[in-house]
């Protein structure tokens, strides 16, 4: 794969185990780097929480970001929802 064409995303977490799981899902097609960002706890549906946290992460990091919305893997859901920010 041409590394110049690989998309890099920021995975918003301080948890090494969560980072390892997301890398296993997305790499090597998508390069995952970790960013720890202090995000407020938003209440609402999974969609509302995901959008609010994605927006805040994008404002803070200034780049494409994904994260865990709960203890379950939401990497694919969050990755697809980032388009709402563009």
C-alpha atoms as a PDB file:
ATOM      1  CA  UNK A   1       0.000   0.000   0.000  1.00  0.00           C
ATOM      2  CA  UNK A   2       1.236   3.485  -0.841  1.00  0.00           C
ATOM      3  CA  UNK A   3       1.874   5.130   2.533  1.00  0.00           C
ATOM      4  CA  UNK A   4       1.301   8.585   1.017  1.00  0.00           C
ATOM      5  CA  UNK A   5      -2.346   7.653   0.450  1.00  0.00           C
ATOM      6  CA  UNK A   6      -2.960   6.364   3.983  1.00  0.00           C
ATOM      7  CA  UNK A   7      -5.370   8.457   6.047  1.00  0.00           C
ATOM      8  CA  UNK A   8      -4.241   9.248   9.583  1.00  0.00           C
ATOM      9  CA  UNK A   9      -6.816   9.628  12.351  1.00  0.00           C
ATOM     10  CA  UNK A  10      -6.444  10.683  15.965  1.00  0.00           C
ATOM     11  CA  UNK A  11      -7.957   8.225  18.412  1.00  0.00           C
ATOM     12  CA  UNK A  12      -9.067  10.206  21.436  1.00  0.00           C
ATOM     13  CA  UNK A  13      -8.148   8.083  24.441  1.00  0.00           C
ATOM     14  CA  UNK A  14      -5.611   7.725  27.186  1.00  0.00           C
ATOM     15  CA  UNK A  15      -6.297   3.976  27.369  1.00  0.00           C
ATOM     16  CA  UNK A  16      -3.587   1.842  25.727  1.00  0.00           C
ATOM     17  CA  UNK A  17      -5.868  -1.221  25.468  1.00  0.00           C
ATOM     18  CA  UNK A  18      -8.541   0.728  23.590  1.00  0.00           C
ATOM     19  CA  UNK A  19      -5.879   2.151  21.278  1.00  0.00           C
ATOM     20  CA  UNK A  20      -4.515  -1.336  20.569  1.00  0.00           C
ATOM     21  CA  UNK A  21      -8.028  -2.610  19.700  1.00  0.00           C
ATOM     22  CA  UNK A  22      -8.763   0.249  17.300  1.00  0.00           C
ATOM     23  CA  UNK A  23      -5.369  -0.144  15.613  1.00  0.00           C
ATOM     24  CA  UNK A  24      -6.125  -3.849  15.115  1.00  0.00           C
ATOM     25  CA  UNK A  25      -9.416  -2.905  13.411  1.00  0.00           C
ATOM     26  CA  UNK A  26      -8.229  -0.039  11.195  1.00  0.00           C
ATOM     27  CA  UNK A  27      -4.522  -0.467  10.424  1.00  0.00           C
ATOM     28  CA  UNK A  28      -2.794  -0.629   7.993  1.00  0.00           C
ATOM     29  CA  UNK A  29      -5.515   0.939   5.814  1.00  0.00           C
ATOM     30  CA  UNK A  30      -5.902   3.836   8.246  1.00  0.00           C
ATOM     31  CA  UNK A  31      -3.008   4.996  10.447  1.00  0.00           C
ATOM     32  CA  UNK A  32      -4.140   5.521  14.047  1.00  0.00           C
ATOM     33  CA  UNK A  33      -2.358   7.836  16.457  1.00  0.00           C
ATOM     34  CA  UNK A  34      -3.423   8.483  20.036  1.00  0.00           C
ATOM     35  CA  UNK A  35      -4.380  11.850  21.472  1.00  0.00           C
ATOM     36  CA  UNK A  36      -5.501  12.337  25.059  1.00  0.00           C
ATOM     37  CA  UNK A  37      -8.128  15.089  25.221  1.00  0.00           C
ATOM     38  CA  UNK A  38     -10.202  15.943  28.286  1.00  0.00           C
ATOM     39  CA  UNK A  39     -13.805  15.738  27.025  1.00  0.00           C
ATOM     40  CA  UNK A  40     -16.845  16.536  29.139  1.00  0.00           C
ATOM     41  CA  UNK A  41     -19.342  13.753  29.753  1.00  0.00           C
ATOM     42  CA  UNK A  42     -22.266  14.401  27.414  1.00  0.00           C
ATOM     43  CA  UNK A  43     -25.636  12.789  28.143  1.00  0.00           C
ATOM     44  CA  UNK A  44     -27.916  11.555  25.368  1.00  0.00           C
ATOM     45  CA  UNK A  45     -28.217   8.859  22.736  1.00  0.00           C
ATOM     46  CA  UNK A  46     -25.114   7.162  21.328  1.00  0.00           C
ATOM     47  CA  UNK A  47     -25.469   9.355  18.234  1.00  0.00           C
ATOM     48  CA  UNK A  48     -25.743  12.583  20.276  1.00  0.00           C
ATOM     49  CA  UNK A  49     -22.788  11.661  22.492  1.00  0.00           C
ATOM     50  CA  UNK A  50     -20.692  10.646  19.481  1.00  0.00           C
ATOM     51  CA  UNK A  51     -21.395  13.836  17.537  1.00  0.00           C
ATOM     52  CA  UNK A  52     -20.795  16.104  20.550  1.00  0.00           C
ATOM     53  CA  UNK A  53     -17.503  14.421  21.406  1.00  0.00           C
ATOM     54  CA  UNK A  54     -16.352  14.319  17.765  1.00  0.00           C
ATOM     55  CA  UNK A  55     -17.046  18.035  17.402  1.00  0.00           C
ATOM     56  CA  UNK A  56     -15.182  18.893  20.619  1.00  0.00           C
ATOM     57  CA  UNK A  57     -12.250  16.643  19.684  1.00  0.00           C
ATOM     58  CA  UNK A  58     -12.061  18.221  16.211  1.00  0.00           C
ATOM     59  CA  UNK A  59     -12.066  21.705  17.769  1.00  0.00           C
ATOM     60  CA  UNK A  60      -9.336  20.705  20.228  1.00  0.00           C
ATOM     61  CA  UNK A  61      -7.109  18.568  17.992  1.00  0.00           C
ATOM     62  CA  UNK A  62      -7.972  20.258  14.707  1.00  0.00           C
ATOM     63  CA  UNK A  63      -8.014  16.995  12.771  1.00  0.00           C
ATOM     64  CA  UNK A  64      -9.971  13.849  12.050  1.00  0.00           C
ATOM     65  CA  UNK A  65     -10.609  12.096  15.374  1.00  0.00           C
ATOM     66  CA  UNK A  66     -12.366   8.991  16.674  1.00  0.00           C
ATOM     67  CA  UNK A  67     -12.959   7.723  20.204  1.00  0.00           C
ATOM     68  CA  UNK A  68     -14.812   5.219  22.364  1.00  0.00           C
ATOM     69  CA  UNK A  69     -18.271   6.456  23.365  1.00  0.00           C
ATOM     70  CA  UNK A  70     -18.540   3.756  26.047  1.00  0.00           C
ATOM     71  CA  UNK A  71     -16.928   0.478  27.015  1.00  0.00           C
ATOM     72  CA  UNK A  72     -18.053  -1.031  23.681  1.00  0.00           C
ATOM     73  CA  UNK A  73     -16.188  -0.570  20.421  1.00  0.00           C
ATOM     74  CA  UNK A  74     -17.683   2.301  18.444  1.00  0.00           C
ATOM     75  CA  UNK A  75     -14.692   2.839  16.148  1.00  0.00           C
ATOM     76  CA  UNK A  76     -16.551   2.085  12.930  1.00  0.00           C
ATOM     77  CA  UNK A  77     -19.602   4.116  13.979  1.00  0.00           C
ATOM     78  CA  UNK A  78     -17.518   7.118  15.012  1.00  0.00           C
ATOM     79  CA  UNK A  79     -15.312   6.918  11.927  1.00  0.00           C
ATOM     80  CA  UNK A  80     -18.361   7.046   9.645  1.00  0.00           C
ATOM     81  CA  UNK A  81     -19.903   9.892  11.645  1.00  0.00           C
ATOM     82  CA  UNK A  82     -16.881  12.180  11.276  1.00  0.00           C
ATOM     83  CA  UNK A  83     -18.297  13.182   7.880  1.00  0.00           C
ATOM     84  CA  UNK A  84     -20.939  15.191   9.737  1.00  0.00           C
ATOM     85  CA  UNK A  85     -18.141  17.538  10.792  1.00  0.00           C
ATOM     86  CA  UNK A  86     -17.032  18.424   7.280  1.00  0.00           C
END
